[in-house]
């Protein structure tokens, strides 16, 4: 009788696969939203780009790492409620330094 694989046997592989998928979805999402800050045009480093929900009451889920485990269609639908902002502009919007 063949041995059965367990999660413990494949845990590291599965964690890496999920991390790769999240990174791929995030890159695809940044491209979908235009690839640059919608406020100032920043585009040097994708890790500095974030999605800001225009109306937090209509937010179904966050688009942080855990939100990127959903299907592309669900992620895209949620992203349609957001603006792509650089980290600086995003903080300014949340602190009401500038409008969205």
mmCIF file with all atom_site columns, C-alpha atoms in Angstrom:
data_model
loop_
_atom_site.group_PDB
_atom_site.id
_atom_site.type_symbol
_atom_site.label_atom_id
_atom_site.label_alt_id
_atom_site.label_comp_id
_atom_site.label_asym_id
_atom_site.label_entity_id
_atom_site.label_seq_id
_atom_site.pdbx_PDB_ins_code
_atom_site.Cartn_x
_atom_site.Cartn_y
_atom_site.Cartn_z
_atom_site.occupancy
_atom_site.B_iso_or_equiv
_atom_site.pdbx_formal_charge
_atom_site.auth_seq_id
_atom_site.auth_comp_id
_atom_site.auth_asym_id
_atom_site.auth_atom_id
_atom_site.pdbx_PDB_model_num
ATOM 1   C CA . UNK A 1 1   ? 0.000   0.000  0.000   1.00 0.00 ? 1   UNK A CA 1
ATOM 2   C CA . UNK A 1 2   ? 1.508   3.398  -0.984  1.00 0.00 ? 2   UNK A CA 1
ATOM 3   C CA . UNK A 1 3   ? 2.193   6.019  1.658   1.00 0.00 ? 3   UNK A CA 1
ATOM 4   C CA . UNK A 1 4   ? -0.248  8.912  1.792   1.00 0.00 ? 4   UNK A CA 1
ATOM 5   C CA . UNK A 1 5   ? 1.078   12.434 1.653   1.00 0.00 ? 5   UNK A CA 1
ATOM 6   C CA . UNK A 1 6   ? 0.223   14.695 4.563   1.00 0.00 ? 6   UNK A CA 1
ATOM 7   C CA . UNK A 1 7   ? 0.136   18.443 4.952   1.00 0.00 ? 7   UNK A CA 1
ATOM 8   C CA . UNK A 1 8   ? 3.295   18.240 7.040   1.00 0.00 ? 8   UNK A CA 1
ATOM 9   C CA . UNK A 1 9   ? 5.089   16.624 4.096   1.00 0.00 ? 9   UNK A CA 1
ATOM 10  C CA . UNK A 1 10  ? 4.074   19.425 1.751   1.00 0.00 ? 10  UNK A CA 1
ATOM 11  C CA . UNK A 1 11  ? 3.668   22.395 4.108   1.00 0.00 ? 11  UNK A CA 1
ATOM 12  C CA . UNK A 1 12  ? 6.664   24.366 2.876   1.00 0.00 ? 12  UNK A CA 1
ATOM 13  C CA . UNK A 1 13  ? 5.785   23.801 -0.784  1.00 0.00 ? 13  UNK A CA 1
ATOM 14  C CA . UNK A 1 14  ? 2.161   24.878 -0.199  1.00 0.00 ? 14  UNK A CA 1
ATOM 15  C CA . UNK A 1 15  ? 3.187   28.013 1.718   1.00 0.00 ? 15  UNK A CA 1
ATOM 16  C CA . UNK A 1 16  ? 5.526   29.025 -1.100  1.00 0.00 ? 16  UNK A CA 1
ATOM 17  C CA . UNK A 1 17  ? 2.840   28.320 -3.724  1.00 0.00 ? 17  UNK A CA 1
ATOM 18  C CA . UNK A 1 18  ? 0.368   30.586 -1.910  1.00 0.00 ? 18  UNK A CA 1
ATOM 19  C CA . UNK A 1 19  ? 3.001   33.323 -1.542  1.00 0.00 ? 19  UNK A CA 1
ATOM 20  C CA . UNK A 1 20  ? 3.772   33.137 -5.288  1.00 0.00 ? 20  UNK A CA 1
ATOM 21  C CA . UNK A 1 21  ? 0.058   33.332 -6.153  1.00 0.00 ? 21  UNK A CA 1
ATOM 22  C CA . UNK A 1 22  ? -0.470  36.356 -3.879  1.00 0.00 ? 22  UNK A CA 1
ATOM 23  C CA . UNK A 1 23  ? 2.497   38.124 -5.478  1.00 0.00 ? 23  UNK A CA 1
ATOM 24  C CA . UNK A 1 24  ? 1.214   37.344 -8.988  1.00 0.00 ? 24  UNK A CA 1
ATOM 25  C CA . UNK A 1 25  ? -2.296  38.589 -8.171  1.00 0.00 ? 25  UNK A CA 1
ATOM 26  C CA . UNK A 1 26  ? -0.887  41.764 -6.582  1.00 0.00 ? 26  UNK A CA 1
ATOM 27  C CA . UNK A 1 27  ? 1.274   42.524 -9.632  1.00 0.00 ? 27  UNK A CA 1
ATOM 28  C CA . UNK A 1 28  ? -1.685  41.878 -11.932 1.00 0.00 ? 28  UNK A CA 1
ATOM 29  C CA . UNK A 1 29  ? -3.853  44.139 -9.763  1.00 0.00 ? 29  UNK A CA 1
ATOM 30  C CA . UNK A 1 30  ? -1.341  47.009 -9.871  1.00 0.00 ? 30  UNK A CA 1
ATOM 31  C CA . UNK A 1 31  ? -1.204  46.697 -13.652 1.00 0.00 ? 31  UNK A CA 1
ATOM 32  C CA . UNK A 1 32  ? -5.024  46.591 -13.817 1.00 0.00 ? 32  UNK A CA 1
ATOM 33  C CA . UNK A 1 33  ? -5.244  49.831 -11.807 1.00 0.00 ? 33  UNK A CA 1
ATOM 34  C CA . UNK A 1 34  ? -2.781  51.655 -14.066 1.00 0.00 ? 34  UNK A CA 1
ATOM 35  C CA . UNK A 1 35  ? 0.590   50.886 -12.456 1.00 0.00 ? 35  UNK A CA 1
ATOM 36  C CA . UNK A 1 36  ? 1.051   54.267 -10.783 1.00 0.00 ? 36  UNK A CA 1
ATOM 37  C CA . UNK A 1 37  ? -0.345  56.415 -7.999  1.00 0.00 ? 37  UNK A CA 1
ATOM 38  C CA . UNK A 1 38  ? -3.574  57.960 -9.239  1.00 0.00 ? 38  UNK A CA 1
ATOM 39  C CA . UNK A 1 39  ? -2.772  61.115 -7.265  1.00 0.00 ? 39  UNK A CA 1
ATOM 40  C CA . UNK A 1 40  ? 0.906   61.926 -7.880  1.00 0.00 ? 40  UNK A CA 1
ATOM 41  C CA . UNK A 1 41  ? 1.960   59.422 -10.555 1.00 0.00 ? 41  UNK A CA 1
ATOM 42  C CA . UNK A 1 42  ? 4.578   57.570 -8.455  1.00 0.00 ? 42  UNK A CA 1
ATOM 43  C CA . UNK A 1 43  ? 5.573   54.264 -10.089 1.00 0.00 ? 43  UNK A CA 1
ATOM 44  C CA . UNK A 1 44  ? 9.180   53.487 -9.065  1.00 0.00 ? 44  UNK A CA 1
ATOM 45  C CA . UNK A 1 45  ? 8.554   50.627 -6.627  1.00 0.00 ? 45  UNK A CA 1
ATOM 46  C CA . UNK A 1 46  ? 5.408   48.480 -6.674  1.00 0.00 ? 46  UNK A CA 1
ATOM 47  C CA . UNK A 1 47  ? 5.725   47.632 -2.987  1.00 0.00 ? 47  UNK A CA 1
ATOM 48  C CA . UNK A 1 48  ? 5.005   51.303 -2.223  1.00 0.00 ? 48  UNK A CA 1
ATOM 49  C CA . UNK A 1 49  ? 1.662   51.180 -4.083  1.00 0.00 ? 49  UNK A CA 1
ATOM 50  C CA . UNK A 1 50  ? -1.510  50.461 -2.118  1.00 0.00 ? 50  UNK A CA 1
ATOM 51  C CA . UNK A 1 51  ? -5.219  50.293 -2.779  1.00 0.00 ? 51  UNK A CA 1
ATOM 52  C CA . UNK A 1 52  ? -7.469  52.756 -0.971  1.00 0.00 ? 52  UNK A CA 1
ATOM 53  C CA . UNK A 1 53  ? -11.203 52.067 -0.705  1.00 0.00 ? 53  UNK A CA 1
ATOM 54  C CA . UNK A 1 54  ? -13.022 55.239 -1.728  1.00 0.00 ? 54  UNK A CA 1
ATOM 55  C CA . UNK A 1 55  ? -16.003 54.292 0.492   1.00 0.00 ? 55  UNK A CA 1
ATOM 56  C CA . UNK A 1 56  ? -15.095 51.997 3.378   1.00 0.00 ? 56  UNK A CA 1
ATOM 57  C CA . UNK A 1 57  ? -18.775 51.118 3.968   1.00 0.00 ? 57  UNK A CA 1
ATOM 58  C CA . UNK A 1 58  ? -18.817 49.281 0.616   1.00 0.00 ? 58  UNK A CA 1
ATOM 59  C CA . UNK A 1 59  ? -15.658 47.292 1.392   1.00 0.00 ? 59  UNK A CA 1
ATOM 60  C CA . UNK A 1 60  ? -16.286 43.534 1.222   1.00 0.00 ? 60  UNK A CA 1
ATOM 61  C CA . UNK A 1 61  ? -12.709 42.569 2.086   1.00 0.00 ? 61  UNK A CA 1
ATOM 62  C CA . UNK A 1 62  ? -9.269  44.113 2.281   1.00 0.00 ? 62  UNK A CA 1
ATOM 63  C CA . UNK A 1 63  ? -6.824  43.791 -0.559  1.00 0.00 ? 63  UNK A CA 1
ATOM 64  C CA . UNK A 1 64  ? -3.856  43.023 1.649   1.00 0.00 ? 64  UNK A CA 1
ATOM 65  C CA . UNK A 1 65  ? -2.079  39.672 1.433   1.00 0.00 ? 65  UNK A CA 1
ATOM 66  C CA . UNK A 1 66  ? -5.020  37.690 2.857   1.00 0.00 ? 66  UNK A CA 1
ATOM 67  C CA . UNK A 1 67  ? -7.477  39.265 0.416   1.00 0.00 ? 67  UNK A CA 1
ATOM 68  C CA . UNK A 1 68  ? -5.315  38.170 -2.486  1.00 0.00 ? 68  UNK A CA 1
ATOM 69  C CA . UNK A 1 69  ? -6.181  34.521 -1.943  1.00 0.00 ? 69  UNK A CA 1
ATOM 70  C CA . UNK A 1 70  ? -9.571  35.011 -3.591  1.00 0.00 ? 70  UNK A CA 1
ATOM 71  C CA . UNK A 1 71  ? -10.313 34.545 -7.290  1.00 0.00 ? 71  UNK A CA 1
ATOM 72  C CA . UNK A 1 72  ? -9.129  37.143 -9.776  1.00 0.00 ? 72  UNK A CA 1
ATOM 73  C CA . UNK A 1 73  ? -12.732 38.138 -10.535 1.00 0.00 ? 73  UNK A CA 1
ATOM 74  C CA . UNK A 1 74  ? -13.502 38.828 -6.850  1.00 0.00 ? 74  UNK A CA 1
ATOM 75  C CA . UNK A 1 75  ? -10.239 40.728 -6.362  1.00 0.00 ? 75  UNK A CA 1
ATOM 76  C CA . UNK A 1 76  ? -10.885 42.777 -9.514  1.00 0.00 ? 76  UNK A CA 1
ATOM 77  C CA . UNK A 1 77  ? -14.448 43.605 -8.398  1.00 0.00 ? 77  UNK A CA 1
ATOM 78  C CA . UNK A 1 78  ? -13.136 44.806 -5.025  1.00 0.00 ? 78  UNK A CA 1
ATOM 79  C CA . UNK A 1 79  ? -10.342 46.794 -6.704  1.00 0.00 ? 79  UNK A CA 1
ATOM 80  C CA . UNK A 1 80  ? -12.957 48.639 -8.772  1.00 0.00 ? 80  UNK A CA 1
ATOM 81  C CA . UNK A 1 81  ? -14.017 50.280 -5.490  1.00 0.00 ? 81  UNK A CA 1
ATOM 82  C CA . UNK A 1 82  ? -10.465 51.534 -4.886  1.00 0.00 ? 82  UNK A CA 1
ATOM 83  C CA . UNK A 1 83  ? -7.863  54.036 -6.008  1.00 0.00 ? 83  UNK A CA 1
ATOM 84  C CA . UNK A 1 84  ? -4.235  53.000 -6.445  1.00 0.00 ? 84  UNK A CA 1
ATOM 85  C CA . UNK A 1 85  ? -2.124  55.319 -4.293  1.00 0.00 ? 85  UNK A CA 1
ATOM 86  C CA . UNK A 1 86  ? 1.500   55.451 -3.237  1.00 0.00 ? 86  UNK A CA 1
ATOM 87  C CA . UNK A 1 87  ? 2.111   54.972 0.487   1.00 0.00 ? 87  UNK A CA 1
ATOM 88  C CA . UNK A 1 88  ? 2.630   58.717 1.058   1.00 0.00 ? 88  UNK A CA 1
ATOM 89  C CA . UNK A 1 89  ? -0.560  59.791 -0.704  1.00 0.00 ? 89  UNK A CA 1
ATOM 90  C CA . UNK A 1 90  ? -2.487  56.986 1.012   1.00 0.00 ? 90  UNK A CA 1
ATOM 91  C CA . UNK A 1 91  ? -1.394  58.222 4.462   1.00 0.00 ? 91  UNK A CA 1
ATOM 92  C CA . UNK A 1 92  ? -2.261  61.793 3.516   1.00 0.00 ? 92  UNK A CA 1
ATOM 93  C CA . UNK A 1 93  ? -5.756  60.745 2.399   1.00 0.00 ? 93  UNK A CA 1
ATOM 94  C CA . UNK A 1 94  ? -6.356  58.883 5.674   1.00 0.00 ? 94  UNK A CA 1
ATOM 95  C CA . UNK A 1 95  ? -5.151  61.866 7.673   1.00 0.00 ? 95  UNK A CA 1
ATOM 96  C CA . UNK A 1 96  ? -7.280  64.230 5.585   1.00 0.00 ? 96  UNK A CA 1
ATOM 97  C CA . UNK A 1 97  ? -4.262  66.154 4.283   1.00 0.00 ? 97  UNK A CA 1
ATOM 98  C CA . UNK A 1 98  ? -5.613  65.781 0.754   1.00 0.00 ? 98  UNK A CA 1
ATOM 99  C CA . UNK A 1 99  ? -8.888  64.606 -0.813  1.00 0.00 ? 99  UNK A CA 1
ATOM 100 C CA . UNK A 1 100 ? -9.202  61.366 -2.784  1.00 0.00 ? 100 UNK A CA 1
#
